[in-house]
mmCIF file of C-alpha atoms and ligand atoms in Angstrom:
data_model
loop_
_atom_site.group_PDB
_atom_site.id
_atom_site.type_symbol
_atom_site.label_atom_id
_atom_site.label_comp_id
_atom_site.label_asym_id
_atom_site.label_seq_id
_atom_site.Cartn_x
_atom_site.Cartn_y
_atom_site.Cartn_z
ATOM 1 C CA MET A 29 0.057 -0.208 -0.105
ATOM 2 C CA LYS A 30 1.432 3.460 -0.521
ATOM 3 C CA ILE A 31 0.591 6.051 1.743
ATOM 4 C CA ASP A 32 1.038 9.930 0.893
ATOM 5 C CA SER A 33 2.064 10.818 4.553
ATOM 6 C CA LYS A 34 3.208 14.457 3.196
ATOM 7 C CA GLU A 35 2.317 16.986 5.981
ATOM 8 C CA GLN A 36 -0.621 19.009 5.289
ATOM 9 C CA PHE A 37 -2.659 22.177 7.136
ATOM 10 C CA ALA A 38 -6.040 21.045 6.425
ATOM 11 C CA SER A 39 -6.777 20.751 10.077
ATOM 12 C CA ASP A 40 -5.562 20.037 13.205
ATOM 13 C CA ASN A 41 -7.523 16.653 12.940
ATOM 14 C CA TYR A 42 -4.890 15.652 10.752
ATOM 15 C CA SER A 43 -2.032 15.340 12.793
ATOM 16 C CA GLY A 44 -1.575 12.247 14.662
ATOM 17 C CA VAL A 45 -0.835 11.156 17.987
ATOM 18 C CA CYS A 46 1.482 13.035 20.179
ATOM 19 C CA PRO A 47 4.719 10.927 21.245
ATOM 20 C CA GLU A 48 3.252 11.550 25.403
ATOM 21 C CA VAL A 49 -0.099 10.259 24.578
ATOM 22 C CA LEU A 50 1.244 6.799 22.611
ATOM 23 C CA GLU A 51 3.336 6.132 25.531
ATOM 24 C CA TYR A 52 0.610 6.285 27.962
ATOM 25 C CA LEU A 53 -1.392 4.261 25.973
ATOM 26 C CA ILE A 54 1.049 1.854 26.190
ATOM 27 C CA LYS A 55 1.419 2.266 29.706
ATOM 28 C CA SER A 56 -2.514 1.586 30.274
ATOM 29 C CA ASN A 57 -2.335 -1.093 27.935
ATOM 30 C CA VAL A 58 -0.819 -3.326 30.979
ATOM 31 C CA GLY A 59 -3.444 -6.486 32.164
ATOM 32 C CA SER A 60 -7.150 -6.221 33.141
ATOM 33 C CA ALA A 61 -8.780 -3.263 34.243
ATOM 34 C CA PRO A 62 -12.115 -2.706 35.039
ATOM 35 C CA ALA A 63 -14.630 -1.121 32.485
ATOM 36 C CA TYR A 64 -17.087 1.907 31.359
ATOM 37 C CA GLY A 65 -14.452 4.199 33.681
ATOM 38 C CA ASN A 66 -14.153 2.130 36.585
ATOM 39 C CA ASP A 67 -10.390 2.056 36.391
ATOM 40 C CA ILE A 68 -7.482 4.282 38.203
ATOM 41 C CA TYR A 69 -6.527 6.172 34.944
ATOM 42 C CA THR A 70 -10.075 7.523 34.502
ATOM 43 C CA LYS A 71 -9.705 8.551 38.523
ATOM 44 C CA MET A 72 -6.499 9.827 38.282
ATOM 45 C CA VAL A 73 -7.618 11.960 35.207
ATOM 46 C CA SER A 74 -10.510 13.183 37.113
ATOM 47 C CA ASP A 75 -8.450 14.487 39.964
ATOM 48 C CA LYS A 76 -5.783 15.977 37.645
ATOM 49 C CA MET A 77 -8.481 18.095 35.536
ATOM 50 C CA ARG A 78 -10.158 19.214 38.855
ATOM 51 C CA GLU A 79 -6.648 20.231 39.709
ATOM 52 C CA ILE A 80 -5.954 22.054 36.580
ATOM 53 C CA PHE A 81 -9.330 23.529 36.812
ATOM 54 C CA GLU A 82 -8.771 24.734 40.779
ATOM 55 C CA CYS A 83 -12.567 23.392 41.211
ATOM 56 C CA ASP A 84 -14.839 20.219 42.356
ATOM 57 C CA CYS A 85 -16.149 19.897 38.773
ATOM 58 C CA GLU A 86 -17.926 16.984 37.449
ATOM 59 C CA ILE A 87 -16.325 15.029 34.347
ATOM 60 C CA PHE A 88 -17.212 12.761 31.481
ATOM 61 C CA PHE A 89 -15.761 11.266 28.643
ATOM 62 C CA VAL A 90 -16.807 10.968 25.346
ATOM 63 C CA PHE A 91 -15.459 10.091 21.836
ATOM 64 C CA ASN A 92 -15.912 13.656 19.988
ATOM 65 C CA GLY A 93 -16.418 17.224 19.854
ATOM 66 C CA THR A 94 -19.744 16.924 17.899
ATOM 67 C CA SER A 95 -21.227 14.720 21.138
ATOM 68 C CA ALA A 96 -19.255 16.539 23.635
ATOM 69 C CA ASN A 97 -21.248 19.937 22.556
ATOM 70 C CA SER A 98 -24.736 18.518 21.881
ATOM 71 C CA LEU A 99 -24.829 16.134 25.032
ATOM 72 C CA SER A 100 -23.953 18.970 27.184
ATOM 73 C CA LEU A 101 -26.267 21.395 25.351
ATOM 74 C CA ALA A 102 -29.008 18.338 25.828
ATOM 75 C CA ALA A 103 -28.526 18.625 29.506
ATOM 76 C CA MET A 104 -28.562 22.347 30.120
ATOM 77 C CA SER A 105 -32.262 22.891 27.857
ATOM 78 C CA GLN A 106 -35.082 21.333 27.530
ATOM 79 C CA SER A 107 -36.766 20.685 24.072
ATOM 80 C CA TYR A 108 -38.395 23.371 23.961
ATOM 81 C CA HIS A 109 -35.530 25.960 24.650
ATOM 82 C CA SER A 110 -33.184 27.484 22.467
ATOM 83 C CA VAL A 111 -29.340 27.804 21.818
ATOM 84 C CA ILE A 112 -27.967 31.242 21.387
ATOM 85 C CA CYS A 113 -24.642 30.685 18.963
ATOM 86 C CA HIS A 114 -22.770 32.398 16.093
ATOM 87 C CA GLU A 115 -24.123 31.731 12.872
ATOM 88 C CA LEU A 116 -20.344 30.212 11.976
ATOM 89 C CA ALA A 117 -20.404 27.921 15.315
ATOM 90 C CA HIS A 118 -19.466 24.352 14.625
ATOM 91 C CA ILE A 119 -22.563 23.387 16.539
ATOM 92 C CA GLU A 120 -24.549 25.561 13.794
ATOM 93 C CA THR A 121 -22.772 24.576 10.276
ATOM 94 C CA ASP A 122 -20.875 21.288 11.506
ATOM 95 C CA GLU A 123 -22.760 18.851 13.418
ATOM 96 C CA CYS A 124 -25.157 17.594 11.574
ATOM 97 C CA GLY A 125 -28.052 19.273 13.731
ATOM 98 C CA ALA A 126 -26.630 17.140 16.592
ATOM 99 C CA PRO A 127 -27.679 19.802 19.103
ATOM 100 C CA ALA A 128 -31.542 19.320 18.481
ATOM 101 C CA PHE A 129 -31.951 15.803 17.844
ATOM 102 C CA ALA A 130 -29.695 15.288 21.398
ATOM 103 C CA SER A 131 -32.278 17.418 22.938
ATOM 104 C CA ASN A 132 -35.339 16.596 21.228
ATOM 105 C CA GLY A 133 -35.907 19.887 19.999
ATOM 106 C CA ALA A 134 -33.767 22.721 20.829
ATOM 107 C CA LYS A 135 -33.208 25.331 18.577
ATOM 108 C CA LEU A 136 -30.502 27.131 17.821
ATOM 109 C CA LEU A 137 -30.817 30.987 17.233
ATOM 110 C CA LEU A 138 -27.934 32.779 15.288
ATOM 111 C CA GLY A 139 -25.709 35.488 16.117
ATOM 112 C CA LYS A 140 -24.298 37.412 13.111
ATOM 113 C CA SER A 141 -21.609 39.743 14.859
ATOM 114 C CA GLU A 142 -17.989 40.395 13.338
ATOM 115 C CA ASN A 143 -14.595 37.925 13.539
ATOM 116 C CA GLY A 144 -16.954 34.897 14.615
ATOM 117 C CA LYS A 145 -17.743 36.063 18.314
ATOM 118 C CA LEU A 146 -21.144 36.691 19.921
ATOM 119 C CA ILE A 147 -21.393 40.122 21.440
ATOM 120 C CA PRO A 148 -23.732 40.859 24.276
ATOM 121 C CA ALA A 149 -25.613 43.349 22.014
ATOM 122 C CA ASN A 150 -26.630 40.640 19.637
ATOM 123 C CA ILE A 151 -27.209 38.101 22.487
ATOM 124 C CA GLU A 152 -29.922 40.772 24.361
ATOM 125 C CA GLU A 153 -31.533 41.192 21.083
ATOM 126 C CA LEU A 154 -31.858 37.631 19.775
ATOM 127 C CA VAL A 155 -33.454 36.733 23.447
ATOM 128 C CA THR A 156 -35.831 39.874 23.435
ATOM 129 C CA LYS A 157 -36.802 39.795 20.188
ATOM 130 C CA ARG A 158 -40.212 37.527 21.364
ATOM 131 C CA ASP A 159 -41.171 36.819 25.027
ATOM 132 C CA ASP A 160 -44.050 34.593 23.683
ATOM 133 C CA ILE A 161 -45.350 31.287 24.135
ATOM 134 C CA HIS A 162 -45.056 30.408 20.469
ATOM 135 C CA TYR A 163 -41.349 30.836 19.977
ATOM 136 C CA PRO A 164 -38.914 28.410 21.882
ATOM 137 C CA LYS A 165 -37.270 29.677 25.263
ATOM 138 C CA PRO A 166 -33.899 31.292 25.150
ATOM 139 C CA LYS A 167 -32.121 28.965 27.810
ATOM 140 C CA VAL A 168 -28.452 28.887 27.102
ATOM 141 C CA ILE A 169 -25.191 30.616 25.387
ATOM 142 C CA SER A 170 -22.862 28.683 23.315
ATOM 143 C CA ILE A 171 -19.364 30.129 22.901
ATOM 144 C CA THR A 172 -16.611 28.701 20.969
ATOM 145 C CA GLN A 173 -12.927 29.590 22.688
ATOM 146 C CA SER A 174 -10.704 29.684 20.049
ATOM 147 C CA ASN A 175 -13.637 30.147 17.495
ATOM 148 C CA GLU A 176 -14.384 28.813 13.888
ATOM 149 C CA VAL A 177 -12.124 31.535 12.384
ATOM 150 C CA GLY A 178 -9.600 31.452 15.035
ATOM 151 C CA VAL A 179 -10.623 34.028 17.074
ATOM 152 C CA CYS A 180 -10.023 34.102 20.816
ATOM 153 C CA TYR A 181 -12.661 35.751 23.275
ATOM 154 C CA SER A 182 -11.284 37.986 25.710
ATOM 155 C CA LEU A 183 -12.173 37.483 29.466
ATOM 156 C CA ASP A 184 -13.425 40.960 29.568
ATOM 157 C CA GLU A 185 -15.589 39.497 26.454
ATOM 158 C CA ILE A 186 -16.134 36.394 28.531
ATOM 159 C CA ARG A 187 -17.595 38.233 31.476
ATOM 160 C CA ALA A 188 -19.423 41.138 29.695
ATOM 161 C CA ILE A 189 -21.440 38.047 28.199
ATOM 162 C CA LYS A 190 -21.907 36.429 31.346
ATOM 163 C CA LYS A 191 -23.745 39.781 32.695
ATOM 164 C CA VAL A 192 -26.058 39.734 29.885
ATOM 165 C CA ALA A 193 -26.314 36.017 30.577
ATOM 166 C CA ASN A 194 -27.365 36.574 34.278
ATOM 167 C CA ARG A 195 -29.518 39.513 33.290
ATOM 168 C CA LEU A 196 -31.960 37.006 30.889
ATOM 169 C CA ASN A 197 -31.021 33.567 33.159
ATOM 170 C CA LEU A 198 -29.393 32.180 30.887
ATOM 171 C CA LYS A 199 -26.414 29.618 31.520
ATOM 172 C CA ILE A 200 -23.011 29.537 29.192
ATOM 173 C CA HIS A 201 -21.733 26.571 27.303
ATOM 174 C CA MET A 202 -18.191 27.068 26.239
ATOM 175 C CA ASP A 203 -16.908 24.998 23.047
ATOM 176 C CA GLY A 204 -13.674 24.546 24.182
ATOM 177 C CA ALA A 205 -12.340 21.774 20.860
ATOM 178 C CA ARG A 206 -9.216 24.100 20.883
ATOM 179 C CA PHE A 207 -9.480 24.986 24.149
ATOM 180 C CA ALA A 208 -5.572 24.934 25.072
ATOM 181 C CA ASN A 209 -4.680 26.603 21.954
ATOM 182 C CA ALA A 210 -7.459 29.743 23.648
ATOM 183 C CA LEU A 211 -5.501 29.781 26.947
ATOM 184 C CA MET A 212 -1.551 30.087 25.309
ATOM 185 C CA SER A 213 -3.596 32.836 23.372
ATOM 186 C CA ILE A 214 -4.724 34.595 26.053
ATOM 187 C CA GLY A 215 -2.272 33.981 28.809
ATOM 188 C CA CYS A 216 -4.746 33.033 32.037
ATOM 189 C CA THR A 217 -5.507 30.034 33.546
ATOM 190 C CA PRO A 218 -8.063 27.347 32.770
ATOM 191 C CA ALA A 219 -9.895 28.811 35.885
ATOM 192 C CA GLU A 220 -9.834 32.156 34.759
ATOM 193 C CA MET A 221 -11.028 31.036 31.219
ATOM 194 C CA THR A 222 -14.072 29.100 32.537
ATOM 195 C CA TRP A 223 -15.782 29.152 35.860
ATOM 196 C CA LYS A 224 -14.398 32.459 37.254
ATOM 197 C CA SER A 225 -15.836 34.206 33.954
ATOM 198 C CA GLY A 226 -18.737 32.654 34.165
ATOM 199 C CA ILE A 227 -18.824 29.153 31.853
ATOM 200 C CA ASP A 228 -21.093 26.754 33.358
ATOM 201 C CA VAL A 229 -20.183 23.654 30.949
ATOM 202 C CA LEU A 230 -16.867 23.065 28.794
ATOM 203 C CA SER A 231 -16.638 20.825 26.062
ATOM 204 C CA PHE A 232 -12.777 20.193 26.847
ATOM 205 C CA GLY A 233 -11.065 19.437 23.254
ATOM 206 C CA GLY A 234 -8.345 16.752 23.399
ATOM 207 C CA THR A 235 -7.995 15.444 19.561
ATOM 208 C CA LYS A 236 -7.316 18.069 18.606
ATOM 209 C CA ASN A 237 -4.298 18.774 20.635
ATOM 210 C CA GLY A 238 -2.663 15.417 20.125
ATOM 211 C CA MET A 239 -4.916 12.385 20.694
ATOM 212 C CA ALA A 240 -6.306 9.838 18.433
ATOM 213 C CA PHE A 241 -9.989 10.346 19.928
ATOM 214 C CA GLY A 242 -11.443 11.944 23.339
ATOM 215 C CA GLU A 243 -13.124 14.968 24.716
ATOM 216 C CA ALA A 244 -14.085 15.509 28.337
ATOM 217 C CA VAL A 245 -17.074 17.366 29.461
ATOM 218 C CA VAL A 246 -16.754 19.581 32.287
ATOM 219 C CA PHE A 247 -19.400 20.597 34.495
ATOM 220 C CA PHE A 248 -18.586 23.938 36.829
ATOM 221 C CA ASP A 249 -22.150 23.722 37.738
ATOM 222 C CA LYS A 250 -22.515 20.523 39.155
ATOM 223 C CA LYS A 251 -26.416 20.404 39.393
ATOM 224 C CA LEU A 252 -26.680 20.503 35.311
ATOM 225 C CA ALA A 253 -24.543 17.048 35.340
ATOM 226 C CA GLU A 254 -27.230 15.128 36.957
ATOM 227 C CA ASP A 255 -27.882 12.166 35.365
ATOM 228 C CA PHE A 256 -25.112 12.788 32.290
ATOM 229 C CA GLU A 257 -23.615 9.425 32.225
ATOM 230 C CA TYR A 258 -26.949 7.972 31.230
ATOM 231 C CA ARG A 259 -27.365 11.030 28.763
ATOM 232 C CA VAL A 260 -23.551 9.658 27.389
ATOM 233 C CA LYS A 261 -24.458 5.799 27.291
ATOM 234 C CA GLN A 262 -27.616 6.207 25.870
ATOM 235 C CA ALA A 263 -25.941 8.024 22.878
ATOM 236 C CA GLY A 264 -23.292 5.650 22.473
ATOM 237 C CA GLN A 265 -20.845 7.842 23.600
ATOM 238 C CA LEU A 266 -19.770 5.759 26.919
ATOM 239 C CA ALA A 267 -16.265 3.696 26.193
ATOM 240 C CA SER A 268 -16.247 0.214 27.731
ATOM 241 C CA LYS A 269 -12.920 0.165 27.685
ATOM 242 C CA MET A 270 -12.707 3.985 28.704
ATOM 243 C CA ARG A 271 -9.145 3.712 30.424
ATOM 244 C CA TYR A 272 -7.954 4.330 26.797
ATOM 245 C CA ILE A 273 -9.641 7.255 26.481
ATOM 246 C CA SER A 274 -8.002 8.462 30.098
ATOM 247 C CA SER A 275 -4.975 7.494 29.516
ATOM 248 C CA GLN A 276 -4.072 9.569 26.567
ATOM 249 C CA TRP A 277 -5.414 12.515 28.564
ATOM 250 C CA LEU A 278 -3.056 11.860 31.268
ATOM 251 C CA GLY A 279 0.071 11.827 28.219
ATOM 252 C CA LEU A 280 -1.465 15.054 27.491
ATOM 253 C CA PHE A 281 -1.085 16.938 30.916
ATOM 254 C CA GLN A 282 2.351 14.847 31.616
ATOM 255 C CA ASP A 283 4.668 18.263 31.954
ATOM 256 C CA ASP A 284 2.089 20.523 30.981
ATOM 257 C CA THR A 285 2.429 18.699 27.143
ATOM 258 C CA TRP A 286 -0.888 20.120 25.802
ATOM 259 C CA LEU A 287 -0.042 23.348 26.868
ATOM 260 C CA LYS A 288 3.607 22.828 24.822
ATOM 261 C CA ASN A 289 1.604 21.341 21.958
ATOM 262 C CA ALA A 290 -0.956 24.347 21.754
ATOM 263 C CA LYS A 291 1.597 27.076 21.936
ATOM 264 C CA HIS A 292 3.949 25.017 19.028
ATOM 265 C CA ALA A 293 0.728 25.525 17.150
ATOM 266 C CA ASN A 294 -0.368 28.983 17.466
ATOM 267 C CA ASN A 295 3.648 30.260 16.889
ATOM 268 C CA LEU A 296 3.625 28.160 13.709
ATOM 269 C CA ALA A 297 0.074 30.137 13.159
ATOM 270 C CA LYS A 298 1.659 33.309 13.794
ATOM 271 C CA PHE A 299 4.920 32.621 11.976
ATOM 272 C CA PHE A 300 2.477 31.819 9.132
ATOM 273 C CA SER A 301 0.375 34.947 8.509
ATOM 274 C CA THR A 302 2.849 37.412 9.638
ATOM 275 C CA SER A 303 5.651 36.345 6.996
ATOM 276 C CA ILE A 304 2.584 36.198 4.086
ATOM 277 C CA GLU A 305 0.636 39.563 5.139
ATOM 278 C CA GLY A 306 1.260 42.199 2.873
ATOM 279 C CA VAL A 307 1.729 39.289 -0.430
ATOM 280 C CA ASP A 308 0.355 40.276 -3.227
ATOM 281 C CA GLY A 309 -2.838 38.422 -4.028
ATOM 282 C CA VAL A 310 -2.998 37.397 0.022
ATOM 283 C CA HIS A 311 -5.597 38.884 2.525
ATOM 284 C CA LEU A 312 -5.743 37.786 6.087
ATOM 285 C CA MET A 313 -9.880 37.502 6.743
ATOM 286 C CA PHE A 314 -9.331 37.744 10.712
ATOM 287 C CA PRO A 315 -6.925 38.123 13.028
ATOM 288 C CA SER A 316 -4.994 34.832 13.560
ATOM 289 C CA ASP A 317 -5.251 34.572 17.590
ATOM 290 C CA ALA A 318 -5.041 30.805 17.807
ATOM 291 C CA ASN A 319 -3.640 27.920 15.418
ATOM 292 C CA GLU A 320 -5.756 29.066 12.627
ATOM 293 C CA VAL A 321 -5.464 31.189 9.858
ATOM 294 C CA PHE A 322 -8.050 32.163 7.208
ATOM 295 C CA LEU A 323 -6.943 33.659 3.527
ATOM 296 C CA LYS A 324 -8.356 34.828 0.933
ATOM 297 C CA LEU A 325 -6.118 34.452 -1.898
ATOM 298 C CA LYS A 326 -6.449 35.209 -5.845
ATOM 299 C CA PRO A 327 -7.927 32.197 -7.486
ATOM 300 C CA GLU A 328 -3.871 32.009 -9.107
ATOM 301 C CA ILE A 329 -2.841 31.150 -6.000
ATOM 302 C CA GLU A 330 -5.197 29.323 -4.691
ATOM 303 C CA VAL A 331 -5.479 26.770 -7.894
ATOM 304 C CA GLY A 332 -1.627 26.697 -7.979
ATOM 305 C CA LEU A 333 -1.489 25.450 -4.370
ATOM 306 C CA ARG A 334 -4.065 22.794 -5.202
ATOM 307 C CA LYS A 335 -1.799 21.453 -8.089
ATOM 308 C CA LYS A 336 1.274 21.681 -6.128
ATOM 309 C CA GLY A 337 -0.730 19.270 -4.219
ATOM 310 C CA TRP A 338 -1.197 21.174 -1.198
ATOM 311 C CA ILE A 339 -4.767 20.026 0.740
ATOM 312 C CA PHE A 340 -6.824 22.919 2.405
ATOM 313 C CA TYR A 341 -10.506 23.909 3.087
ATOM 314 C CA ASN A 342 -12.564 26.101 1.589
ATOM 315 C CA PHE A 343 -14.215 27.564 4.335
ATOM 316 C CA ILE A 344 -17.308 29.869 4.520
ATOM 317 C CA GLY A 345 -17.280 30.458 0.719
ATOM 318 C CA VAL A 346 -14.468 32.983 0.294
ATOM 319 C CA SER A 347 -11.617 31.477 2.690
ATOM 320 C CA SER A 348 -9.047 29.200 2.452
ATOM 321 C CA ARG A 349 -8.302 27.645 6.038
ATOM 322 C CA PHE A 350 -4.684 26.598 7.388
ATOM 323 C CA VAL A 351 -4.372 24.548 10.314
ATOM 324 C CA PHE A 352 -1.392 23.913 12.623
ATOM 325 C CA SER A 353 -0.798 21.295 15.189
ATOM 326 C CA TRP A 354 1.530 19.895 17.595
ATOM 327 C CA SER A 355 3.232 17.901 14.669
ATOM 328 C CA SER A 356 3.489 20.629 12.418
ATOM 329 C CA THR A 357 7.043 21.556 11.292
ATOM 330 C CA LYS A 358 8.512 25.121 10.241
ATOM 331 C CA LYS A 359 10.239 23.557 7.706
ATOM 332 C CA ARG A 360 6.875 22.833 5.545
ATOM 333 C CA VAL A 361 5.363 25.721 6.772
ATOM 334 C CA GLU A 362 8.095 27.789 5.205
ATOM 335 C CA GLU A 363 7.384 25.277 1.784
ATOM 336 C CA LEU A 364 3.716 26.621 1.898
ATOM 337 C CA ILE A 365 5.010 30.273 2.367
ATOM 338 C CA ASP A 366 8.024 29.710 -0.873
ATOM 339 C CA ASP A 367 4.820 28.300 -2.944
ATOM 340 C CA ILE A 368 2.426 31.342 -2.174
ATOM 341 C CA LYS A 369 4.914 33.989 -2.460
ATOM 342 C CA ASN A 370 6.350 32.151 -5.784
ATOM 343 C CA LEU A 371 2.199 32.218 -7.305
ATOM 344 C CA SER A 372 1.530 35.355 -6.105
ATOM 345 C CA LYS A 373 4.553 36.487 -8.318
ATOM 346 C CA ASP A 374 3.231 34.247 -11.322
ATOM 347 C CA LYS A 375 1.312 36.090 -14.211
ATOM 348 C CA ILE A 376 -1.532 34.118 -15.880
HETATM 349 C C1 PLP B 408 -13.297 20.202 15.699
HETATM 350 C C2 PLP B 408 -14.323 20.669 16.536
HETATM 351 C C3 PLP B 408 -15.351 20.475 17.174
HETATM 352 C C4 PLP B 408 -14.990 18.808 17.253
HETATM 353 O O1 PLP B 408 -15.785 18.391 15.990
HETATM 354 P P1 PLP B 408 -15.900 16.405 16.206
HETATM 355 O O2 PLP B 408 -15.631 16.116 14.410
HETATM 356 O O3 PLP B 408 -17.309 15.972 16.493
HETATM 357 O O4 PLP B 408 -15.014 15.631 16.988
HETATM 358 C C5 PLP B 408 -15.864 21.230 18.043
HETATM 359 N N1 PLP B 408 -16.100 22.337 18.046
HETATM 360 C C6 PLP B 408 -15.545 23.131 16.986
HETATM 361 C C7 PLP B 408 -15.311 24.364 17.147
HETATM 362 C C8 PLP B 408 -13.746 22.061 16.336
HETATM 363 O O5 PLP B 408 -13.603 23.263 15.471
#
């Protein structure tokens, strides 16, 4: 079998498993261990997460981000409720309706403000537009950190959203598929990014950071976690051999590997975006706060890159997205930069 394993920047999901995670997978692959989360690794990593978040939170493990998001939103709402999110939110654009499916009907109300971020005025407008019984009742705000266009909310922005949430009696969910990248970008503690700023539930991403699979759902508001284990089981998300999710997390937490992985990815995104800024035919579409760069490329460059074998997504119609991960190498980023610069000079 011929395998083309050339490094690409189409997604952080193109990356493999980082060595520390692999090491812990092998470490946990010894003898027998109780199933369904009753093993020592799951206990250890849950305690470690409580230490990282500096609070007594409830933690559950699932296979992927779509289930982390949709099951947590289902736990936060009834079928007749609505969830406020940005129109570009993963829960709206990339989960095949899973939040509505998991909650038996909760509707997403979409905000449209700049840079993929919800703002208080946006939320207020969506919530107060209607207050009659014929419209689903707003119950939850969901924000993504870092978000779908690679931008981070500042702590002040999150706290401002919390103020509105308090006034309007809404809970806040954070989609943290790239939580570590946001932490490294903002430079705060996990506690400050979440419960200290008013987040009630976090989808905590492990896969894009360096695991093979596995995300956590972290409940800072423990009341919302009632019976959540049944929801996870019913949805087919309870791993029988849970130790292989838990031990991967232990690998990420060893020597702050998760933070190092995120920092490496963010640094390369910054290197890439600053290197191609100002190149003719290249326009940076959003501030590149974390590990993603969105470019509007003139057609000659975009077509030329694909001809040279580069793989990347077209995002929201007009942008070419490049994402960096723990495994991205500077050498390959430089190749991409060179190709873009050379294609920019070509006249067709
Ligand atoms: C990748 C991602 C997810 C998780 O997606 P899955 O493919 O279901 O694991 C969730 N939210 C955001 C913003 C993402 O980028």
